[in-house]
PDB file of C-alpha atoms and ligand atoms in Angstrom:
ATOM      1  CA  MET A   1      80.208  67.109  81.734  1.00  0.00           C
ATOM      2  CA  ILE A   2      81.189  65.277  78.536  1.00  0.00           C
ATOM      3  CA  SER A   3      78.419  62.798  77.544  1.00  0.00           C
ATOM      4  CA  SER A   4      79.685  61.060  74.424  1.00  0.00           C
ATOM      5  CA  ASN A   5      82.901  59.531  73.038  1.00  0.00           C
ATOM      6  CA  ASP A   6      82.918  62.029  70.213  1.00  0.00           C
ATOM      7  CA  GLY A   7      82.644  64.804  72.821  1.00  0.00           C
ATOM      8  CA  LEU A   8      85.680  63.389  74.593  1.00  0.00           C
ATOM      9  CA  VAL A   9      87.716  63.280  71.328  1.00  0.00           C
ATOM     10  CA  LYS A  10      86.821  66.880  70.606  1.00  0.00           C
ATOM     11  CA  TYR A  11      87.858  67.890  74.067  1.00  0.00           C
ATOM     12  CA  LEU A  12      91.180  66.106  73.657  1.00  0.00           C
ATOM     13  CA  GLN A  13      91.756  67.862  70.262  1.00  0.00           C
ATOM     14  CA  THR A  14      90.823  71.368  71.672  1.00  0.00           C
ATOM     15  CA  SER A  15      93.138  70.919  74.615  1.00  0.00           C
ATOM     16  CA  GLY A  16      95.938  69.882  72.248  1.00  0.00           C
ATOM     17  CA  ALA A  17      96.436  66.401  73.678  1.00  0.00           C
ATOM     18  CA  LEU A  18      95.374  64.778  70.424  1.00  0.00           C
ATOM     19  CA  LYS A  19      97.140  66.059  67.239  1.00  0.00           C
ATOM     20  CA  THR A  20      97.841  63.227  64.802  1.00  0.00           C
ATOM     21  CA  ASP A  21      95.198  62.226  62.321  1.00  0.00           C
ATOM     22  CA  ARG A  22      95.481  58.431  62.592  1.00  0.00           C
ATOM     23  CA  ILE A  23      95.539  58.656  66.425  1.00  0.00           C
ATOM     24  CA  ILE A  24      92.517  60.934  66.469  1.00  0.00           C
ATOM     25  CA  LYS A  25      90.682  58.428  64.227  1.00  0.00           C
ATOM     26  CA  SER A  26      91.483  55.513  66.672  1.00  0.00           C
ATOM     27  CA  PHE A  27      89.999  57.543  69.586  1.00  0.00           C
ATOM     28  CA  LYS A  28      86.857  57.997  67.541  1.00  0.00           C
ATOM     29  CA  ALA A  29      86.591  54.375  66.603  1.00  0.00           C
ATOM     30  CA  VAL A  30      87.196  52.934  70.045  1.00  0.00           C
ATOM     31  CA  ASP A  31      84.446  54.003  72.561  1.00  0.00           C
ATOM     32  CA  ARG A  32      85.975  54.478  76.034  1.00  0.00           C
ATOM     33  CA  SER A  33      82.652  53.371  77.689  1.00  0.00           C
ATOM     34  CA  ASP A  34      83.227  49.872  76.381  1.00  0.00           C
ATOM     35  CA  PHE A  35      86.203  49.699  78.818  1.00  0.00           C
ATOM     36  CA  VAL A  36      84.646  51.292  81.858  1.00  0.00           C
ATOM     37  CA  PRO A  37      82.825  49.191  84.542  1.00  0.00           C
ATOM     38  CA  ASN A  38      79.008  49.393  84.514  1.00  0.00           C
ATOM     39  CA  SER A  39      78.825  51.092  87.823  1.00  0.00           C
ATOM     40  CA  LEU A  40      81.059  53.996  86.448  1.00  0.00           C
ATOM     41  CA  GLN A  41      79.361  54.537  83.089  1.00  0.00           C
ATOM     42  CA  SER A  42      78.263  58.116  84.059  1.00  0.00           C
ATOM     43  CA  ALA A  43      81.934  59.053  84.135  1.00  0.00           C
ATOM     44  CA  ALA A  44      83.066  57.154  81.097  1.00  0.00           C
ATOM     45  CA  PHE A  45      83.788  60.114  78.937  1.00  0.00           C
ATOM     46  CA  ALA A  46      85.309  62.316  81.729  1.00  0.00           C
ATOM     47  CA  ASP A  47      89.022  63.074  81.415  1.00  0.00           C
ATOM     48  CA  GLN A  48      90.005  61.157  84.406  1.00  0.00           C
ATOM     49  CA  ALA A  49      91.420  57.697  85.421  1.00  0.00           C
ATOM     50  CA  LEU A  50      88.777  55.276  86.774  1.00  0.00           C
ATOM     51  CA  PRO A  51      88.999  52.130  88.881  1.00  0.00           C
ATOM     52  CA  ILE A  52      88.640  48.915  86.893  1.00  0.00           C
ATOM     53  CA  GLY A  53      88.946  46.499  89.789  1.00  0.00           C
ATOM     54  CA  TRP A  54      91.739  44.525  91.473  1.00  0.00           C
ATOM     55  CA  GLY A  55      93.316  47.880  92.515  1.00  0.00           C
ATOM     56  CA  GLN A  56      94.001  48.973  88.946  1.00  0.00           C
ATOM     57  CA  THR A  57      92.755  51.930  86.824  1.00  0.00           C
ATOM     58  CA  ILE A  58      91.967  52.703  83.217  1.00  0.00           C
ATOM     59  CA  SER A  59      94.293  55.615  82.529  1.00  0.00           C
ATOM     60  CA  GLN A  60      93.204  59.222  82.088  1.00  0.00           C
ATOM     61  CA  PRO A  61      92.346  59.828  78.379  1.00  0.00           C
ATOM     62  CA  ALA A  62      94.586  62.944  78.143  1.00  0.00           C
ATOM     63  CA  THR A  63      97.556  60.868  79.451  1.00  0.00           C
ATOM     64  CA  VAL A  64      96.805  58.009  76.961  1.00  0.00           C
ATOM     65  CA  ALA A  65      96.692  60.658  74.127  1.00  0.00           C
ATOM     66  CA  PHE A  66     100.008  62.134  75.292  1.00  0.00           C
ATOM     67  CA  MET A  67     101.694  58.787  75.398  1.00  0.00           C
ATOM     68  CA  LEU A  68     100.366  57.658  72.001  1.00  0.00           C
ATOM     69  CA  GLU A  69     101.328  60.978  70.495  1.00  0.00           C
ATOM     70  CA  LEU A  70     104.928  60.454  71.693  1.00  0.00           C
ATOM     71  CA  LEU A  71     105.025  56.804  70.558  1.00  0.00           C
ATOM     72  CA  GLN A  72     103.572  57.602  67.042  1.00  0.00           C
ATOM     73  CA  PRO A  73     102.384  54.063  66.215  1.00  0.00           C
ATOM     74  CA  ASN A  74     101.863  53.446  62.523  1.00  0.00           C
ATOM     75  CA  LEU A  75      99.861  51.214  60.174  1.00  0.00           C
ATOM     76  CA  GLY A  76     101.600  47.797  60.120  1.00  0.00           C
ATOM     77  CA  ASP A  77     103.617  48.300  63.277  1.00  0.00           C
ATOM     78  CA  LYS A  78     104.496  45.441  65.611  1.00  0.00           C
ATOM     79  CA  VAL A  79     103.644  46.837  69.091  1.00  0.00           C
ATOM     80  CA  LEU A  80     104.030  45.511  72.699  1.00  0.00           C
ATOM     81  CA  GLU A  81     101.807  46.854  75.501  1.00  0.00           C
ATOM     82  CA  ILE A  82     102.692  45.857  79.079  1.00  0.00           C
ATOM     83  CA  GLY A  83      99.727  46.162  81.431  1.00  0.00           C
ATOM     84  CA  PHE A  84      96.601  46.234  79.171  1.00  0.00           C
ATOM     85  CA  GLY A  85      94.162  46.407  82.155  1.00  0.00           C
ATOM     86  CA  SER A  86      90.796  47.203  80.720  1.00  0.00           C
ATOM     87  CA  GLY A  87      91.966  46.720  77.146  1.00  0.00           C
ATOM     88  CA  TYR A  88      91.433  50.411  76.102  1.00  0.00           C
ATOM     89  CA  VAL A  89      94.955  51.279  75.068  1.00  0.00           C
ATOM     90  CA  ALA A  90      95.307  47.885  73.317  1.00  0.00           C
ATOM     91  CA  ALA A  91      92.150  48.611  71.293  1.00  0.00           C
ATOM     92  CA  LEU A  92      93.454  52.011  70.241  1.00  0.00           C
ATOM     93  CA  LEU A  93      96.765  50.485  69.213  1.00  0.00           C
ATOM     94  CA  SER A  94      94.985  47.675  67.253  1.00  0.00           C
ATOM     95  CA  GLN A  95      92.929  50.372  65.465  1.00  0.00           C
ATOM     96  CA  ILE A  96      96.045  52.220  64.477  1.00  0.00           C
ATOM     97  CA  VAL A  97      98.304  49.351  63.324  1.00  0.00           C
ATOM     98  CA  GLY A  98      95.345  47.688  61.466  1.00  0.00           C
ATOM     99  CA  LYS A  99      95.211  44.062  60.199  1.00  0.00           C
ATOM    100  CA  THR A 100      98.689  44.268  58.704  1.00  0.00           C
ATOM    101  CA  GLY A 101     100.161  45.087  62.112  1.00  0.00           C
ATOM    102  CA  LEU A 102     100.348  43.098  65.367  1.00  0.00           C
ATOM    103  CA  VAL A 103      99.644  44.164  68.970  1.00  0.00           C
ATOM    104  CA  VAL A 104     100.956  41.933  71.724  1.00  0.00           C
ATOM    105  CA  ALA A 105      99.222  43.166  74.868  1.00  0.00           C
ATOM    106  CA  VAL A 106     100.202  41.558  78.236  1.00  0.00           C
ATOM    107  CA  GLU A 107      98.509  41.775  81.663  1.00  0.00           C
ATOM    108  CA  ARG A 108      99.501  39.967  84.893  1.00  0.00           C
ATOM    109  CA  ILE A 109      96.001  39.868  86.530  1.00  0.00           C
ATOM    110  CA  ALA A 110      94.039  37.051  84.947  1.00  0.00           C
ATOM    111  CA  GLU A 111      90.639  38.382  85.978  1.00  0.00           C
ATOM    112  CA  LEU A 112      91.367  41.728  84.290  1.00  0.00           C
ATOM    113  CA  GLY A 113      92.469  39.849  81.219  1.00  0.00           C
ATOM    114  CA  GLN A 114      89.110  38.103  81.111  1.00  0.00           C
ATOM    115  CA  GLN A 115      87.205  41.326  81.565  1.00  0.00           C
ATOM    116  CA  ALA A 116      89.248  42.929  78.864  1.00  0.00           C
ATOM    117  CA  TYR A 117      88.478  40.128  76.563  1.00  0.00           C
ATOM    118  CA  LYS A 118      84.707  40.771  77.129  1.00  0.00           C
ATOM    119  CA  ASN A 119      85.198  44.503  76.701  1.00  0.00           C
ATOM    120  CA  LEU A 120      86.766  43.840  73.242  1.00  0.00           C
ATOM    121  CA  THR A 121      84.194  41.409  71.874  1.00  0.00           C
ATOM    122  CA  LYS A 122      82.400  44.042  69.760  1.00  0.00           C
ATOM    123  CA  TYR A 123      85.630  44.886  68.015  1.00  0.00           C
ATOM    124  CA  ASN A 124      87.139  42.841  65.273  1.00  0.00           C
ATOM    125  CA  PHE A 125      90.866  42.828  65.955  1.00  0.00           C
ATOM    126  CA  PRO A 126      92.597  39.649  64.654  1.00  0.00           C
ATOM    127  CA  GLN A 127      95.820  41.753  64.920  1.00  0.00           C
ATOM    128  CA  LEU A 128      95.506  41.770  68.733  1.00  0.00           C
ATOM    129  CA  ARG A 129      97.023  39.072  70.920  1.00  0.00           C
ATOM    130  CA  LEU A 130      96.163  39.149  74.564  1.00  0.00           C
ATOM    131  CA  VAL A 131      98.589  37.331  76.941  1.00  0.00           C
ATOM    132  CA  ILE A 132      98.311  36.782  80.718  1.00  0.00           C
ATOM    133  CA  ALA A 133     101.836  36.980  82.137  1.00  0.00           C
ATOM    134  CA  ASN A 134     104.178  39.127  84.256  1.00  0.00           C
ATOM    135  CA  ALA A 135     105.958  41.140  81.518  1.00  0.00           C
ATOM    136  CA  SER A 136     108.331  43.236  83.680  1.00  0.00           C
ATOM    137  CA  LYS A 137     111.114  41.846  81.495  1.00  0.00           C
ATOM    138  CA  GLY A 138     109.068  42.168  78.241  1.00  0.00           C
ATOM    139  CA  ILE A 139     108.107  39.260  76.082  1.00  0.00           C
ATOM    140  CA  LYS A 140     110.881  37.682  74.052  1.00  0.00           C
ATOM    141  CA  GLN A 141     108.592  36.073  71.469  1.00  0.00           C
ATOM    142  CA  PRO A 142     107.750  37.721  69.043  1.00  0.00           C
ATOM    143  CA  ALA A 143     110.363  40.566  69.831  1.00  0.00           C
ATOM    144  CA  ALA A 144     111.682  42.796  68.490  1.00  0.00           C
ATOM    145  CA  TYR A 145     108.985  45.438  68.441  1.00  0.00           C
ATOM    146  CA  ASP A 146     108.676  48.664  66.455  1.00  0.00           C
ATOM    147  CA  LYS A 147     106.856  50.339  69.371  1.00  0.00           C
ATOM    148  CA  ILE A 148     106.619  49.506  73.191  1.00  0.00           C
ATOM    149  CA  ILE A 149     104.243  51.045  75.721  1.00  0.00           C
ATOM    150  CA  ILE A 150     104.312  50.240  79.336  1.00  0.00           C
ATOM    151  CA  SER A 151     100.997  51.341  81.004  1.00  0.00           C
ATOM    152  CA  ALA A 152     102.291  51.019  84.645  1.00  0.00           C
ATOM    153  CA  ALA A 153     105.094  52.853  86.274  1.00  0.00           C
ATOM    154  CA  ALA A 154     108.618  51.285  86.289  1.00  0.00           C
ATOM    155  CA  SER A 155     110.730  51.980  89.489  1.00  0.00           C
ATOM    156  CA  LYS A 156     113.914  51.026  87.667  1.00  0.00           C
ATOM    157  CA  MET A 157     115.048  51.289  84.034  1.00  0.00           C
ATOM    158  CA  PRO A 158     113.433  48.233  82.250  1.00  0.00           C
ATOM    159  CA  ALA A 159     116.695  47.214  80.386  1.00  0.00           C
ATOM    160  CA  GLU A 160     115.330  43.858  79.156  1.00  0.00           C
ATOM    161  CA  VAL A 161     112.205  45.544  77.710  1.00  0.00           C
ATOM    162  CA  ILE A 162     114.327  48.274  76.080  1.00  0.00           C
ATOM    163  CA  SER A 163     116.535  45.518  74.485  1.00  0.00           C
ATOM    164  CA  GLN A 164     113.319  44.214  72.689  1.00  0.00           C
ATOM    165  CA  LEU A 165     113.081  47.363  70.442  1.00  0.00           C
ATOM    166  CA  THR A 166     113.907  47.294  66.758  1.00  0.00           C
ATOM    167  CA  GLU A 167     116.356  49.788  65.289  1.00  0.00           C
ATOM    168  CA  GLY A 168     114.406  52.926  64.864  1.00  0.00           C
ATOM    169  CA  GLY A 169     111.881  51.773  67.425  1.00  0.00           C
ATOM    170  CA  LYS A 170     110.205  53.923  70.059  1.00  0.00           C
ATOM    171  CA  MET A 171     109.167  53.142  73.569  1.00  0.00           C
ATOM    172  CA  VAL A 172     107.105  55.153  76.201  1.00  0.00           C
ATOM    173  CA  PHE A 173     106.629  54.412  79.871  1.00  0.00           C
ATOM    174  CA  PRO A 174     106.073  56.102  83.213  1.00  0.00           C
ATOM    175  CA  TYR A 175     109.130  56.003  85.511  1.00  0.00           C
ATOM    176  CA  GLY A 176     109.525  56.796  89.137  1.00  0.00           C
ATOM    177  CA  GLN A 177     107.971  56.077  92.587  1.00  0.00           C
ATOM    178  CA  ASP A 178     105.241  58.490  93.816  1.00  0.00           C
ATOM    179  CA  LEU A 179     105.161  61.261  91.142  1.00  0.00           C
ATOM    180  CA  GLN A 180     106.366  59.893  87.804  1.00  0.00           C
ATOM    181  CA  GLU A 181     107.783  61.243  84.563  1.00  0.00           C
ATOM    182  CA  ILE A 182     106.835  59.808  81.208  1.00  0.00           C
ATOM    183  CA  ILE A 183     109.933  58.703  79.264  1.00  0.00           C
ATOM    184  CA  LEU A 184     110.275  58.445  75.501  1.00  0.00           C
ATOM    185  CA  LEU A 185     113.069  56.411  74.231  1.00  0.00           C
ATOM    186  CA  GLU A 186     114.197  56.033  70.602  1.00  0.00           C
ATOM    187  CA  LYS A 187     116.694  53.624  69.366  1.00  0.00           C
ATOM    188  CA  VAL A 188     118.769  55.157  66.649  1.00  0.00           C
ATOM    189  CA  ASP A 189     122.129  53.707  65.288  1.00  0.00           C
ATOM    190  CA  ASN A 190     121.915  51.245  68.231  1.00  0.00           C
ATOM    191  CA  LYS A 191     122.036  54.115  70.731  1.00  0.00           C
ATOM    192  CA  ILE A 192     119.120  55.044  73.039  1.00  0.00           C
ATOM    193  CA  ILE A 193     117.920  58.700  72.810  1.00  0.00           C
ATOM    194  CA  LYS A 194     115.962  59.745  75.891  1.00  0.00           C
ATOM    195  CA  GLN A 195     113.432  62.483  76.610  1.00  0.00           C
ATOM    196  CA  SER A 196     111.358  62.932  79.755  1.00  0.00           C
ATOM    197  CA  TYR A 197     108.090  64.647  80.641  1.00  0.00           C
ATOM    198  CA  PRO A 198     107.524  65.044  84.423  1.00  0.00           C
ATOM    199  CA  GLY A 199     104.242  65.153  86.373  1.00  0.00           C
ATOM    200  CA  PHE A 200     102.175  61.924  85.954  1.00  0.00           C
ATOM    201  CA  VAL A 201     100.724  59.337  88.344  1.00  0.00           C
ATOM    202  CA  PHE A 202     100.323  55.669  87.435  1.00  0.00           C
ATOM    203  CA  VAL A 203      99.834  52.320  89.191  1.00  0.00           C
ATOM    204  CA  PRO A 204     103.164  50.583  89.662  1.00  0.00           C
ATOM    205  CA  LEU A 205     104.659  47.994  87.344  1.00  0.00           C
ATOM    206  CA  VAL A 206     104.979  44.828  89.383  1.00  0.00           C
ATOM    207  CA  ASP A 207     108.364  43.260  89.270  1.00  0.00           C
TER     208      ASP A 207
HETATM  209  N1  SAH B   1      96.352  50.452  79.606  1.00  0.00           N
HETATM  210  C1  SAH B   1      95.498  50.061  80.668  1.00  0.00           C
HETATM  211  C2  SAH B   1      95.986  50.648  81.970  1.00  0.00           C
HETATM  212  C3  SAH B   1      95.784  49.614  83.085  1.00  0.00           C
HETATM  213  S1  SAH B   1      96.752  50.068  84.590  1.00  0.00           S
HETATM  214  C4  SAH B   1      94.000  50.513  80.321  1.00  0.00           C
HETATM  215  O1  SAH B   1      93.869  51.106  79.279  1.00  0.00           O
HETATM  216  O2  SAH B   1      93.095  50.145  81.029  1.00  0.00           O
HETATM  217  C5  SAH B   1      98.210  49.130  84.372  1.00  0.00           C
HETATM  218  C6  SAH B   1      98.084  47.734  84.348  1.00  0.00           C
HETATM  219  O3  SAH B   1      99.372  47.118  84.429  1.00  0.00           O
HETATM  220  C7  SAH B   1      97.328  46.935  85.505  1.00  0.00           C
HETATM  221  O4  SAH B   1      96.200  46.369  85.034  1.00  0.00           O
HETATM  222  C8  SAH B   1      98.353  46.085  86.114  1.00  0.00           C
HETATM  223  O5  SAH B   1      97.804  44.857  86.658  1.00  0.00           O
HETATM  224  C9  SAH B   1      99.380  45.852  84.931  1.00  0.00           C
HETATM  225  N2  SAH B   1     100.692  45.377  85.359  1.00  0.00           N
HETATM  226  C10 SAH B   1     101.466  45.893  86.366  1.00  0.00           C
HETATM  227  N3  SAH B   1     102.679  45.265  86.402  1.00  0.00           N
HETATM  228  C11 SAH B   1     102.607  44.364  85.329  1.00  0.00           C
HETATM  229  C12 SAH B   1     103.600  43.379  84.825  1.00  0.00           C
HETATM  230  N4  SAH B   1     104.768  43.224  85.419  1.00  0.00           N
HETATM  231  N5  SAH B   1     103.157  42.650  83.714  1.00  0.00           N
HETATM  232  C13 SAH B   1     101.967  42.795  83.207  1.00  0.00           C
HETATM  233  N6  SAH B   1     101.076  43.680  83.625  1.00  0.00           N
HETATM  234  C14 SAH B   1     101.430  44.420  84.686  1.00  0.00           C
END
């Protein structure tokens, strides 16, 4: 039983899920218990997805680490997150891009948005913009983005979202119906290079 955020980070490093220094630092700076409902605090540092209300979940830490290691966000990046839920991933991204970067995080369920706003109050992230909208087609303003992460599973290729990537940009998202794969796309010379990693489960991206 892991009982602290530092314990969770050590576990993710030992298991090999976390590798990159700046991503490790973000997991240390952002306390997962701030994004877990009061009734589930005893499980806040367990490596499992947890319900956050409205039928949604905060993703499993190892899966978040895996996606961020594929995405490789950098200081100063402009990042889009679709489906910010509890705000946990949005906070990690904000920590990594810093005040010279920008994170546009979008959530379709307004009540979750308000809860995330509260979860984030102790953090000082002027670089984070929370938007309530359906972002199944991305967010045109202020596209294009250096990095895009979709935190819910797409059942078809999100072409409009992909078109909002910068040249050299990267995007990660779960794809599929019941059992999903995580897809990494990279836009190089205006072509999309794709890699996929099977064996994940996410809540669906709502069209
Ligand atoms: N990254 C979140 C994970 C939340 S689960 C966290 O760290 O807690 C995925 C979220 O995607 C859910 O909150 C769901 O409401 C949201 N979602 C699903 N389809 C969406 C859409 N089309 N636009 C915006 N948000 C969406």
